[in-house]
CSV table of C-alpha atoms in Angstrom, one decimal:
chain,number,residue,atom,x,y,z
A,1,MET,CA,0.1,-0.6,0.2
A,2,LYS,CA,2.9,2.7,0.6
A,3,LYS,CA,4.9,1.4,-3.3
A,4,ILE,CA,1.4,2.6,-4.3
A,5,LEU,CA,0.9,5.6,-2.3
A,6,ILE,CA,4.1,6.3,-2.9
A,7,LEU,CA,3.9,5.3,-6.6
A,8,CYS,CA,1.0,8.2,-7.0
A,9,ALA,CA,2.8,10.8,-5.4
A,10,CYS,CA,6.1,10.6,-8.3
A,11,LEU,CA,3.0,10.5,-10.7
A,12,ILE,CA,2.1,13.4,-9.7
A,13,SER,CA,4.5,15.5,-8.7
A,14,THR,CA,5.8,14.9,-12.5
A,15,LEU,CA,2.5,15.2,-13.9
A,16,SER,CA,2.6,18.1,-12.8
A,17,LEU,CA,6.5,19.6,-13.9
A,18,PHE,CA,6.1,18.7,-16.8
A,19,ALA,CA,2.9,21.7,-16.9
A,20,GLN,CA,4.8,23.7,-15.3
A,21,GLU,CA,7.2,22.6,-17.5
A,22,GLU,CA,5.0,23.4,-20.7
A,23,SER,CA,3.3,26.4,-20.1
A,24,ALA,CA,6.9,27.8,-19.2
A,25,ALA,CA,7.5,27.1,-22.7
A,26,PHE,CA,4.6,28.9,-23.5
A,27,GLN,CA,5.2,31.7,-23.2
A,28,ARG,CA,8.5,31.5,-23.9
A,29,ASP,CA,7.7,31.0,-27.2
A,30,LYS,CA,7.0,34.0,-29.5
A,31,LYS,CA,6.5,32.0,-33.2
A,32,LEU,CA,3.7,32.7,-35.4
A,33,PHE,CA,1.2,30.1,-35.4
A,34,ASN,CA,2.9,27.7,-33.3
A,35,HIS,CA,0.0,26.2,-31.1
A,36,TRP,CA,-3.5,25.7,-32.4
A,37,SER,CA,-6.7,24.6,-30.7
A,38,ILE,CA,-10.5,23.7,-31.8
A,39,GLY,CA,-13.5,25.2,-30.1
A,40,LEU,CA,-17.7,24.0,-29.9
A,41,ASN,CA,-20.1,26.6,-29.9
A,42,ILE,CA,-23.0,27.1,-28.8
A,43,GLY,CA,-25.1,30.2,-28.4
A,44,THR,CA,-27.4,33.3,-31.0
A,45,PRO,CA,-25.8,32.7,-34.1
A,46,GLY,CA,-26.4,28.8,-33.6
A,47,ILE,CA,-24.6,25.4,-33.4
A,48,GLY,CA,-21.2,25.9,-33.9
A,49,ALA,CA,-17.2,25.1,-34.9
A,50,ASP,CA,-14.0,26.6,-35.3
A,51,ILE,CA,-9.6,25.8,-35.1
A,52,ALA,CA,-7.6,29.0,-33.6
A,53,THR,CA,-4.8,30.0,-33.0
A,54,VAL,CA,-1.3,32.0,-31.9
A,55,CYS,CA,0.1,36.0,-33.1
A,56,THR,CA,2.4,36.7,-30.4
A,57,ASP,CA,0.8,36.6,-26.7
A,58,TYR,CA,-1.7,39.7,-28.4
A,59,LEU,CA,-3.9,38.6,-30.9
A,60,HIS,CA,-5.9,35.8,-31.3
A,61,ILE,CA,-6.7,34.1,-35.0
A,62,ARG,CA,-9.9,32.4,-35.7
A,63,ALA,CA,-12.4,30.5,-38.4
A,64,GLY,CA,-15.3,28.5,-38.5
A,65,PHE,CA,-18.8,28.3,-38.8
A,66,ALA,CA,-22.0,27.9,-37.2
A,67,MET,CA,-25.7,27.3,-37.9
A,68,MET,CA,-30.1,27.8,-36.3
A,69,PRO,CA,-31.3,24.5,-35.3
A,70,LYS,CA,-33.6,24.9,-38.8
A,71,VAL,CA,-36.5,25.2,-36.8
A,72,LYS,CA,-39.6,24.7,-38.8
A,73,TYR,CA,-43.8,25.7,-38.4
A,74,ASP,CA,-46.6,25.9,-41.4
A,75,LYS,CA,-49.6,27.8,-42.5
A,76,THR,CA,-52.6,28.3,-43.8
A,77,ILE,CA,-52.6,31.1,-46.9
A,78,ASN,CA,-55.8,31.9,-48.6
A,79,VAL,CA,-55.7,32.3,-53.0
A,80,ARG,CA,-56.7,35.1,-55.1
A,81,ARG,CA,-57.6,36.0,-58.1
A,82,PHE,CA,-57.7,38.7,-60.1
A,83,VAL,CA,-60.6,37.6,-62.5
A,84,ASP,CA,-64.4,37.3,-61.9
A,85,THR,CA,-64.1,33.3,-61.2
A,86,SER,CA,-67.7,33.4,-62.6
A,87,MET,CA,-66.6,33.7,-66.4
A,88,GLN,CA,-64.3,30.9,-65.6
A,89,PRO,CA,-66.4,28.9,-63.4
A,90,GLU,CA,-63.3,26.1,-63.4
A,91,LEU,CA,-61.5,27.7,-61.5
A,92,ALA,CA,-64.8,28.5,-59.1
A,93,ASN,CA,-64.3,24.7,-57.9
A,94,LEU,CA,-60.5,25.5,-56.8
A,95,PRO,CA,-59.3,25.3,-53.2
A,96,THR,CA,-58.8,28.7,-51.3
A,97,THR,CA,-55.9,28.0,-49.8
A,98,VAL,CA,-52.4,26.3,-50.1
A,99,GLU,CA,-50.2,25.0,-47.3
A,100,SER,CA,-47.0,26.3,-46.9
A,101,THR,CA,-43.6,26.4,-44.9
A,102,GLY,CA,-41.9,28.6,-43.1
A,103,LYS,CA,-37.7,27.3,-41.5
A,104,LEU,CA,-35.7,28.7,-39.8
A,105,ASN,CA,-32.6,28.8,-42.0
A,106,MET,CA,-29.5,31.0,-41.0
A,107,VAL,CA,-25.5,29.4,-41.8
A,108,ASN,CA,-22.7,31.4,-41.4
A,109,GLY,CA,-18.9,30.5,-41.9
A,110,ASP,CA,-16.6,33.6,-39.2
A,111,VAL,CA,-13.3,34.4,-39.3
A,112,LEU,CA,-12.3,37.1,-35.9
A,113,PHE,CA,-10.0,38.5,-34.5
A,114,SER,CA,-9.5,38.7,-30.7
A,115,VAL,CA,-7.1,41.1,-29.2
A,116,TYR,CA,-5.7,41.4,-26.3
A,117,PRO,CA,-4.4,44.8,-24.3
A,118,PHE,CA,-3.2,42.9,-21.2
A,119,ARG,CA,-0.5,40.6,-21.1
A,120,SER,CA,-0.9,39.1,-18.1
A,121,SER,CA,-4.2,39.0,-16.3
A,122,ARG,CA,-6.8,36.5,-14.2
A,123,VAL,CA,-9.4,36.5,-17.0
A,124,PRO,CA,-8.1,37.5,-20.4
A,125,VAL,CA,-10.2,40.1,-21.8
A,126,ALA,CA,-10.0,41.0,-25.6
A,127,LEU,CA,-10.8,43.4,-28.4
A,128,THR,CA,-12.9,41.0,-30.9
A,129,ALA,CA,-13.6,42.2,-34.3
A,130,GLY,CA,-13.6,40.6,-37.6
A,131,LEU,CA,-17.0,38.9,-40.4
A,132,TYR,CA,-19.6,36.2,-40.1
A,133,PHE,CA,-20.6,35.7,-43.7
A,134,GLY,CA,-23.0,33.0,-45.1
A,135,THR,CA,-27.0,32.8,-45.9
A,136,SER,CA,-28.8,36.3,-46.5
A,137,ASP,CA,-31.8,34.5,-46.8
A,138,ILE,CA,-32.2,33.7,-43.0
A,139,ILE,CA,-35.2,33.3,-42.9
A,140,ASP,CA,-37.8,30.9,-46.0
A,141,LEU,CA,-41.7,31.0,-46.1
A,142,ASP,CA,-42.2,28.2,-48.9
A,143,VAL,CA,-45.1,26.9,-50.4
A,144,THR,CA,-45.4,23.3,-50.6
A,145,SER,CA,-49.0,22.7,-51.9
A,146,ASP,CA,-48.9,21.9,-55.8
A,147,LEU,CA,-50.0,25.0,-57.2
A,148,SER,CA,-50.5,23.7,-61.0
A,149,GLU,CA,-53.8,22.3,-59.8
A,150,PHE,CA,-54.4,26.2,-58.7
A,151,GLY,CA,-55.2,26.7,-62.0
A,152,GLY,CA,-55.0,30.2,-64.2
A,153,LYS,CA,-51.7,32.3,-65.0
A,154,GLU,CA,-49.7,33.0,-63.2
A,155,ASP,CA,-50.6,36.8,-62.9
A,156,GLU,CA,-53.7,35.8,-62.9
A,157,TRP,CA,-54.2,35.0,-58.4
A,158,GLY,CA,-52.2,35.1,-56.1
A,159,LEU,CA,-51.4,34.3,-52.4
A,160,SER,CA,-52.7,37.0,-49.6
A,161,LEU,CA,-51.4,37.2,-46.0
A,162,ASN,CA,-51.8,39.9,-43.4
A,163,GLY,CA,-53.0,41.8,-46.1
A,164,TYR,CA,-50.1,41.8,-48.8
A,165,THR,CA,-50.3,39.2,-52.2
A,166,PHE,CA,-47.6,38.5,-52.8
A,167,PRO,CA,-46.5,36.7,-57.1
A,168,VAL,CA,-46.6,33.4,-58.3
A,169,ILE,CA,-43.8,32.7,-60.4
A,170,THR,CA,-42.8,29.5,-63.1
A,171,ASP,CA,-39.2,28.2,-61.7
A,172,GLN,CA,-37.7,27.9,-64.6
A,173,ALA,CA,-35.7,25.1,-63.7
A,174,SER,CA,-39.3,23.2,-63.3
A,175,GLY,CA,-41.6,25.0,-65.7
A,176,LYS,CA,-44.0,24.7,-62.0
A,177,TYR,CA,-45.7,27.8,-60.6
A,178,ILE,CA,-43.9,28.1,-57.0
A,179,SER,CA,-44.2,31.3,-54.0
A,180,GLY,CA,-43.4,32.3,-51.1
A,181,LEU,CA,-41.1,34.7,-49.0
A,182,THR,CA,-37.4,35.7,-46.9
A,183,LEU,CA,-36.2,37.7,-44.9
A,184,ASN,CA,-33.1,38.3,-46.0
A,185,THR,CA,-30.1,40.0,-44.5
A,186,LYS,CA,-26.4,40.8,-46.1
A,187,LYS,CA,-24.7,38.2,-47.3
A,188,VAL,CA,-21.4,39.3,-45.9
A,189,LYS,CA,-21.5,40.9,-41.4
A,190,PRO,CA,-19.3,42.7,-39.8
A,191,TYR,CA,-18.6,41.6,-35.9
A,192,LEU,CA,-17.2,43.9,-33.0
A,193,GLY,CA,-17.4,42.7,-29.8
A,194,LEU,CA,-15.7,41.6,-26.1
A,195,SER,CA,-13.8,38.4,-25.9
A,196,PHE,CA,-13.5,36.0,-22.2
A,197,GLY,CA,-11.0,34.0,-22.6
A,198,ARG,CA,-8.6,32.7,-24.2
A,199,ALA,CA,-8.5,31.4,-28.1
A,200,VAL,CA,-5.9,29.2,-28.1
A,201,PRO,CA,-6.2,28.2,-24.2
A,202,LYS,CA,-2.5,29.5,-22.0
A,203,THR,CA,-1.4,27.6,-19.2
A,204,LYS,CA,-3.5,24.4,-19.4
A,205,ARG,CA,-4.3,22.3,-23.2
A,206,VAL,CA,-8.5,23.3,-22.2
A,207,GLY,CA,-10.3,26.5,-21.7
A,208,CYS,CA,-13.6,28.4,-22.8
A,209,MET,CA,-14.4,31.9,-24.1
A,210,LEU,CA,-17.5,33.8,-24.4
A,211,ASP,CA,-17.9,36.2,-26.7
A,212,LEU,CA,-20.5,39.5,-25.9
A,213,GLY,CA,-21.0,41.4,-29.6
A,214,VAL,CA,-23.1,42.0,-32.3
A,215,MET,CA,-23.3,41.5,-36.6
A,216,PHE,CA,-24.5,43.9,-38.0
A,217,TRP,CA,-26.5,43.1,-40.7
A,218,SER,CA,-27.9,46.1,-42.1
A,219,THR,CA,-31.7,45.8,-41.5
A,220,PRO,CA,-33.6,42.5,-42.8
A,221,LYS,CA,-35.9,43.1,-45.6
A,222,VAL,CA,-39.5,40.8,-46.3
A,223,LYS,CA,-39.3,39.7,-49.9
A,224,ASP,CA,-41.7,38.3,-52.4
A,225,PHE,CA,-39.8,35.7,-55.2
A,226,LYS,CA,-40.1,38.8,-57.5
A,227,ASP,CA,-37.8,40.5,-55.3
A,228,ASN,CA,-40.5,43.4,-54.0
A,229,VAL,CA,-39.8,44.2,-50.7
A,230,ILE,CA,-42.8,43.9,-48.4
A,231,THR,CA,-43.5,47.4,-46.3
A,232,THR,CA,-45.6,48.7,-43.8
A,233,ASP,CA,-47.7,49.6,-46.4
A,234,ASP,CA,-48.4,47.1,-47.8
A,235,VAL,CA,-50.0,44.8,-45.2
A,236,ASP,CA,-53.3,44.8,-42.3
A,237,ASP,CA,-52.4,45.7,-38.2
A,238,ASP,CA,-50.9,42.7,-37.1
A,239,ALA,CA,-48.2,42.3,-40.0
A,240,ASP,CA,-47.9,46.2,-39.6
A,241,LYS,CA,-46.1,45.8,-36.2
A,242,VAL,CA,-44.4,42.9,-36.7
A,243,LEU,CA,-42.2,44.7,-39.7
A,244,ASN,CA,-41.8,47.1,-37.7
A,245,ILE,CA,-40.3,46.1,-34.8
A,246,ILE,CA,-37.6,43.8,-37.1
A,247,ASN,CA,-36.8,47.1,-39.3
A,248,LYS,CA,-35.2,47.9,-35.5
A,249,PHE,CA,-32.9,44.9,-35.7
A,250,SER,CA,-30.5,46.4,-38.0
A,251,VAL,CA,-27.4,44.8,-35.8
A,252,TYR,CA,-28.2,41.0,-34.5
A,253,PRO,CA,-26.7,40.2,-31.4
A,254,VAL,CA,-24.1,38.2,-30.6
A,255,LEU,CA,-23.7,35.6,-27.4
A,256,ASN,CA,-21.6,32.2,-27.8
A,257,PHE,CA,-19.7,30.4,-25.2
A,258,ARG,CA,-16.6,28.4,-26.4
A,259,ILE,CA,-15.0,25.4,-24.6
A,260,ASN,CA,-11.6,24.2,-27.0
A,261,GLY,CA,-8.6,23.1,-26.3
A,262,ARG,CA,-5.2,23.0,-27.1
A,263,PHE,CA,-3.9,19.9,-29.5
A,264,PHE,CA,-0.4,21.5,-29.7
């Protein structure tokens, strides 16, 4: 038993010395891109992963991706005819509603630069700037019903939702009628914020990091499939309130938690 305790004590002492030497070597090392880490993220940009490296003690660089879960919801939309159905009785007996599915479609890559102004700090704080880039249509509302069953030419009818009638168009690839709406932002979105913790752990193999900032994605726009921008003048009171809220979000808040591991 005594031999086992002595062996454990020696092992712990050896590991402790190895960790101290490794930490000291890390601190003495001034070479660029000589230490790397892999991180897993979860937050308002979604769930993702990244890789990070060190450029001196004052600058860390990250590159990765994040995506929101593809949450879906179903919506019934009314059909609106622009022709007198009494003159075309074959249209009068057709369905008056279609089914649609809305889904979240937010996927982004990112390149971020974290500058640490204070070399020695109990909780490292960095100013982080960079770019997010990815999908511009972050929410899609697509009609799932077969619109070929509704008859008429594409300019003779549309779909009415909250006071706005959006058009039916012909898909050039399939030749079928399609319709829907999108919530559109910029594809390239500058980012600025604060980071707490290191992108590449300095004294341990595993660390964590918290990002707080904003993504500048411009004022989101709701568009139909003909790229018409829907404004508050085009919709009823309920949708008007929603559009007014959307128009205020020219930046997207970023709260992101990252756990990372240094692999060399």
